[in-house]
Each structure stands twice: as structure tokens, then as C-alpha cells.
Amino acid sequence: EAGVTQFPSHSVIEKGQTVTLRCDPISGHDNLYWYRRVMGKEIKFLLHFVKESKQDESGMPNNRFLAERTGGTYSTLKVQPAELEDSGVYFCASSQVKVRTTEAFFGQGTRLTVV
Amino acid sequence: AQTVTQSQPEMSVQEAETVTLSCTYDTSESNYYLFWYKQPPSRQMILVIRQEAYKQQNATENRFSVNFQKAAKSFSLKISDSQLGDTAMYFCAFCPSNTGKLIFGQGTTLQVKP
């Protein structure tokens, strides 16, 4: 069974440009989460999808970030326009039910560098 | 605010020895879930062990066990008979009962030396 897959693994963009990160969850997992780790700090929650609906987007830093999950399958996280402070590693995770009662499976992350 | 603190940024241990990683958290909830995740170099994060707050018995998974002290809001991870493959960054995480999100600590980098 394939795990959680994230594309690209690395991205270097200039300030002001747009970047789109993609996450393919494990098939059948209704719950999809986005997290990010900035500059060696703690991993912070961004948002949580249940199927195609946003269950919790309390961690989204500002309106430059847009997450979608069309059809309840893969998800994209777009940053537009990117700022220097957006640099970090963006993780995606998926689970069958809410993570408190089951295991969340993580992707390898996308390392985003904004220069 | 609910927070998780890992006070040891880096630790090292000799192969076959035992090491304990510390984690404290802050919450006003009585029912929640605690996790330890491991991220080996250049690989994805995987679950090591989980603990439900209403269970008094400490969770164990083979060489990994926790010391859960609810009153002290402490959740340490003990790794027995350390192996080279245990070298990784370890994250302690807290999940409030009414949400699906994880709140992570800053991580502890563990180096197992031969």
C-alpha cells in the first residue's frame, strides 16, 4: 500500500512568486492534515480536511495560503505571493478517522525555500 | 493555550544502553491523547507510541515505553537497548479530545553511537 506522498520534495522560489504543494493521502483516508515546521521550531498545525470539507483551518497563517481538496482525494496548498518567512518544511498527514483515535501517517514533507 | 515542551534539543546514547526523552505539556483538559513520533534522517515521521490520558497504565511498544504522569503533565519516552536505527528526531505531540490536530513539541535529536 502506498504511503502519503508529497510533491515536490524541494522547492526554491523567489519572494513574490507562487508555489503549489501537493499531497496524496493514503487511499481511503478521509482525514487530511497540513503542518509546517519553520526554521527548526516546532511543527505547527495548518488545517484539517474531512473529505473535501475544511474541518479546522485555525492554523492557516494568513490569506496568502489557500488549501483545497477537490473530490476528497489529493490536496494542494498554494502560497501566493510567497514571503521569506514562509520558508520551512510542509508536512501532510492522513488518517482514516480523527487522529486522536488512530495513527496519522505522514509524508516526507516539502522543503520550501523562499529567496 | 495548549503547549508541548521538549527541553532536550539533542541527546546521545551508546548502542545497547537506555535513554529517556522528556516531554511536558500544558492543558486544562482531562481527556486527551499523547504521542511520540520519530523522524529518521531524510524519511517520513512515523508513530512510535501513543497514550490515552484516561488510561493509567503506561503504554509500551517493544523497546519503547512511556512514563505518563498526568498530574505533573509529563510524558517521557524511554528507549531500552538502543539501536543504531533509533537515530532520529523525536517529537512529542498532544491531541485535544475535541479536535483532530496534533500539537507538537520542538523535537529532540537523538544520536545512537556505536
Tab-separated table of C-alpha atoms in Angstrom:
chain	number	residue	atom	x	y	z
A	1	GLU	CA	0.000	0.000	0.000
A	2	ALA	CA	1.380	3.418	-0.962
A	3	GLY	CA	2.007	5.858	1.840
A	4	VAL	CA	1.365	9.570	1.942
A	5	THR	CA	3.131	11.206	-0.995
A	6	GLN	CA	4.121	14.830	-1.276
A	7	PHE	CA	5.284	16.752	-4.332
A	8	PRO	CA	7.709	18.362	-4.846
A	9	SER	CA	10.248	17.243	-2.281
A	10	HIS	CA	12.085	20.554	-2.564
A	11	SER	CA	11.143	23.923	-3.998
A	12	VAL	CA	13.164	27.116	-4.235
A	13	ILE	CA	11.250	30.197	-5.327
A	14	GLU	CA	11.740	33.921	-5.253
A	15	LYS	CA	9.829	36.193	-2.961
A	16	GLY	CA	6.572	37.199	-4.601
A	17	GLN	CA	6.220	34.056	-6.674
A	18	THR	CA	3.554	31.396	-6.323
A	19	VAL	CA	4.128	27.812	-5.251
A	20	THR	CA	1.716	24.911	-5.083
A	21	LEU	CA	2.400	21.917	-2.895
A	22	ARG	CA	0.572	18.663	-3.413
A	23	CYS	CA	-0.303	15.855	-1.040
A	24	ASP	CA	-1.678	12.450	-1.986
A	25	PRO	CA	-3.060	10.747	1.125
A	26	ILE	CA	-3.384	7.034	1.671
A	27	SER	CA	-6.335	5.742	-0.313
A	28	GLY	CA	-9.490	5.658	1.781
A	29	HIS	CA	-8.267	8.140	4.367
A	30	ASP	CA	-10.944	10.798	4.784
A	31	ASN	CA	-8.860	12.947	7.135
A	32	LEU	CA	-6.017	15.002	5.710
A	33	TYR	CA	-3.837	17.432	7.648
A	34	TRP	CA	-1.266	20.050	6.707
A	35	TYR	CA	1.516	21.055	9.089
A	36	ARG	CA	4.701	23.083	8.713
A	37	ARG	CA	7.976	23.411	10.532
A	38	VAL	CA	9.715	26.757	10.217
A	39	MET	CA	13.427	27.245	10.931
A	40	GLY	CA	13.895	24.403	13.430
A	41	LYS	CA	10.927	25.387	15.523
A	42	GLU	CA	8.051	23.135	16.471
A	43	ILE	CA	5.791	21.592	13.863
A	44	LYS	CA	2.619	23.661	13.677
A	45	PHE	CA	-0.827	22.648	12.522
A	46	LEU	CA	-2.210	24.465	9.497
A	47	LEU	CA	-5.518	22.822	8.671
A	48	HIS	CA	-7.605	19.662	8.644
A	49	PHE	CA	-9.826	18.307	5.873
A	50	VAL	CA	-12.519	15.706	6.293
A	51	LYS	CA	-13.105	14.524	2.765
A	52	GLU	CA	-13.384	17.749	0.760
A	53	SER	CA	-14.528	19.934	3.658
A	54	LYS	CA	-12.281	22.097	5.808
A	55	GLN	CA	-12.873	20.881	9.370
A	56	ASP	CA	-10.397	23.214	11.019
A	57	GLU	CA	-8.305	25.908	9.370
A	58	SER	CA	-7.332	27.729	12.551
A	59	GLY	CA	-3.625	27.328	11.863
A	60	MET	CA	-3.522	28.965	8.451
A	61	PRO	CA	-1.202	31.967	8.925
A	62	ASN	CA	-2.859	34.414	6.537
A	63	ASN	CA	-4.811	34.722	3.308
A	64	ARG	CA	-1.740	34.112	1.180
A	65	PHE	CA	-2.261	30.433	1.911
A	66	LEU	CA	-5.019	28.537	0.125
A	67	ALA	CA	-5.705	24.839	0.623
A	68	GLU	CA	-8.029	22.726	-1.449
A	69	ARG	CA	-9.078	19.123	-1.570
A	70	THR	CA	-11.264	18.666	-4.589
A	71	GLY	CA	-13.188	15.419	-4.622
A	72	GLY	CA	-11.835	14.445	-1.250
A	73	THR	CA	-8.719	12.842	-2.691
A	74	TYR	CA	-5.445	14.729	-3.074
A	75	SER	CA	-4.915	18.168	-1.591
A	76	THR	CA	-2.998	21.232	-2.702
A	77	LEU	CA	-1.580	24.065	-0.639
A	78	LYS	CA	-0.873	27.220	-2.592
A	79	VAL	CA	1.196	30.101	-1.299
A	80	GLN	CA	0.670	33.324	-3.237
A	81	PRO	CA	2.642	35.533	-3.076
A	82	ALA	CA	5.396	33.770	-1.158
A	83	GLU	CA	7.307	35.670	1.545
A	84	LEU	CA	10.681	34.892	3.118
A	85	GLU	CA	9.051	33.754	6.378
A	86	ASP	CA	7.155	31.040	4.501
A	87	SER	CA	10.361	29.013	4.184
A	88	GLY	CA	10.213	25.714	6.014
A	89	VAL	CA	9.139	22.117	5.675
A	90	TYR	CA	5.483	21.471	4.910
A	91	PHE	CA	4.132	18.117	6.062
A	92	CYS	CA	0.971	16.367	5.059
A	93	ALA	CA	-0.628	13.563	7.048
A	94	SER	CA	-3.689	11.390	6.627
A	95	SER	CA	-5.769	9.111	8.818
A	96	GLN	CA	-8.892	7.007	8.495
A	97	VAL	CA	-10.626	8.669	11.407
A	98	LYS	CA	-9.596	11.607	13.577
A	99	VAL	CA	-6.002	11.307	14.659
A	100	ARG	CA	-6.733	11.023	18.358
A	101	THR	CA	-8.113	7.526	17.952
A	102	THR	CA	-5.868	6.204	15.244
A	103	GLU	CA	-2.489	6.619	13.668
A	104	ALA	CA	-1.740	9.553	11.391
A	105	PHE	CA	0.592	8.697	8.521
A	106	PHE	CA	2.944	11.441	7.410
A	107	GLY	CA	4.530	12.236	4.087
A	108	GLN	CA	8.206	13.060	3.756
A	109	GLY	CA	7.479	16.749	3.551
A	110	THR	CA	8.166	19.503	1.031
A	111	ARG	CA	11.095	21.743	1.853
A	112	LEU	CA	10.204	25.236	0.661
A	113	THR	CA	12.871	27.909	0.408
A	114	VAL	CA	11.849	31.447	-0.450
A	115	VAL	CA	14.782	33.655	-1.501
B	1	ALA	CA	-3.003	27.858	25.357
B	2	GLN	CA	-2.104	24.208	24.922
B	3	THR	CA	1.633	23.730	24.555
B	4	VAL	CA	4.162	20.924	24.420
B	5	THR	CA	7.734	21.381	25.610
B	6	GLN	CA	10.724	19.189	24.881
B	7	SER	CA	13.604	20.618	26.871
B	8	GLN	CA	16.376	18.492	25.355
B	9	PRO	CA	17.270	19.686	21.828
B	10	GLU	CA	19.933	16.996	21.408
B	11	MET	CA	20.833	13.771	23.148
B	12	SER	CA	23.192	10.901	22.535
B	13	VAL	CA	23.371	7.358	23.846
B	14	GLN	CA	25.641	4.395	23.364
B	15	GLU	CA	24.275	1.437	21.478
B	16	ALA	CA	22.516	-1.083	23.779
B	17	GLU	CA	22.042	1.480	26.552
B	18	THR	CA	18.843	3.117	27.744
B	19	VAL	CA	17.848	6.717	27.155
B	20	THR	CA	14.891	8.810	28.295
B	21	LEU	CA	13.495	11.739	26.353
B	22	SER	CA	11.493	14.321	28.286
B	23	CYS	CA	8.219	15.969	27.368
B	24	THR	CA	5.877	18.182	29.327
B	25	TYR	CA	2.611	19.686	28.195
B	26	ASP	CA	0.069	22.186	29.351
B	27	THR	CA	-3.684	21.742	29.072
B	28	SER	CA	-6.823	22.242	31.114
B	29	GLU	CA	-8.485	19.209	29.568
B	30	SER	CA	-8.914	15.944	31.411
B	31	ASN	CA	-9.193	13.652	28.404
B	32	TYR	CA	-6.664	13.821	25.581
B	33	TYR	CA	-4.100	11.777	23.730
B	34	LEU	CA	-0.326	11.858	23.711
B	35	PHE	CA	2.059	10.587	21.082
B	36	TRP	CA	5.715	10.141	20.342
B	37	TYR	CA	6.710	10.355	16.687
B	38	LYS	CA	10.095	9.548	15.209
B	39	GLN	CA	11.591	11.079	12.064
B	40	PRO	CA	14.744	9.313	10.839
B	41	PRO	CA	17.081	11.347	8.636
B	42	SER	CA	15.507	12.073	5.246
B	43	ARG	CA	12.498	9.891	5.962
B	44	GLN	CA	8.921	10.459	6.982
B	45	MET	CA	7.675	10.716	10.509
B	46	ILE	CA	6.285	7.535	11.994
B	47	LEU	CA	4.332	6.844	15.152
B	48	VAL	CA	6.338	5.291	17.961
B	49	ILE	CA	3.799	5.073	20.755
B	50	ARG	CA	0.514	6.610	21.919
B	51	GLN	CA	-1.120	7.071	25.299
B	52	GLU	CA	-4.718	7.843	26.170
B	53	ALA	CA	-4.948	10.164	29.165
B	54	TYR	CA	-7.750	8.262	30.854
B	55	LYS	CA	-5.636	5.099	30.958
B	56	GLN	CA	-3.398	4.927	33.999
B	57	GLN	CA	-1.246	2.133	32.637
B	58	ASN	CA	1.837	3.311	30.787
B	59	ALA	CA	1.958	2.317	27.114
B	60	THR	CA	4.739	0.047	25.858
B	61	GLU	CA	5.776	-1.000	22.365
B	62	ASN	CA	8.660	-3.454	22.401
B	63	ARG	CA	11.760	-1.445	23.428
B	64	PHE	CA	9.786	1.785	23.735
B	65	SER	CA	7.829	2.715	26.826
B	66	VAL	CA	6.435	5.886	28.336
B	67	ASN	CA	6.251	7.291	31.829
B	68	PHE	CA	2.947	9.144	31.885
B	69	GLN	CA	2.465	11.368	34.913
B	70	LYS	CA	-0.906	13.046	34.415
B	71	ALA	CA	-0.807	15.272	37.479
B	72	ALA	CA	2.627	16.538	36.541
B	73	LYS	CA	1.674	16.764	32.844
B	74	SER	CA	4.738	14.788	31.920
B	75	PHE	CA	5.108	12.202	29.159
B	76	SER	CA	8.647	10.873	28.814
B	77	LEU	CA	9.818	8.234	26.354
B	78	LYS	CA	12.233	5.511	27.382
B	79	ILE	CA	14.168	3.619	24.740
B	80	SER	CA	15.764	0.431	26.016
B	81	ASP	CA	18.593	-1.436	24.299
B	82	SER	CA	19.173	1.472	21.915
B	83	GLN	CA	19.957	0.540	18.327
B	84	LEU	CA	21.683	2.498	15.574
B	85	GLY	CA	18.361	2.636	13.744
B	86	ASP	CA	16.882	4.625	16.610
B	87	THR	CA	18.916	7.640	15.476
B	88	ALA	CA	16.257	10.197	14.577
B	89	MET	CA	14.457	13.312	15.666
B	90	TYR	CA	11.749	12.510	18.195
B	91	PHE	CA	8.642	14.639	18.534
B	92	CYS	CA	6.233	14.588	21.432
B	93	ALA	CA	2.677	15.511	20.454
B	94	PHE	CA	-0.608	16.229	22.183
B	95	CYS	CA	-4.074	15.815	20.722
B	96	PRO	CA	-7.005	17.542	22.439
B	97	SER	CA	-10.051	15.318	22.738
B	98	ASN	CA	-12.350	17.505	20.674
B	99	THR	CA	-10.075	18.085	17.681
B	100	GLY	CA	-8.205	16.148	15.077
B	101	LYS	CA	-4.985	18.143	15.220
B	102	LEU	CA	-1.649	17.399	16.826
B	103	ILE	CA	0.274	19.953	18.866
B	104	PHE	CA	3.970	19.201	18.663
B	105	GLY	CA	6.987	19.933	20.803
B	106	GLN	CA	10.208	21.314	19.376
B	107	GLY	CA	11.757	17.893	18.900
B	108	THR	CA	14.779	16.093	20.342
B	109	THR	CA	17.541	14.873	18.071
B	110	LEU	CA	18.791	11.508	19.313
B	111	GLN	CA	22.117	10.106	18.167
B	112	VAL	CA	22.841	6.461	18.919
B	113	LYS	CA	26.582	5.849	18.907
B	114	PRO	CA	28.228	2.506	18.125
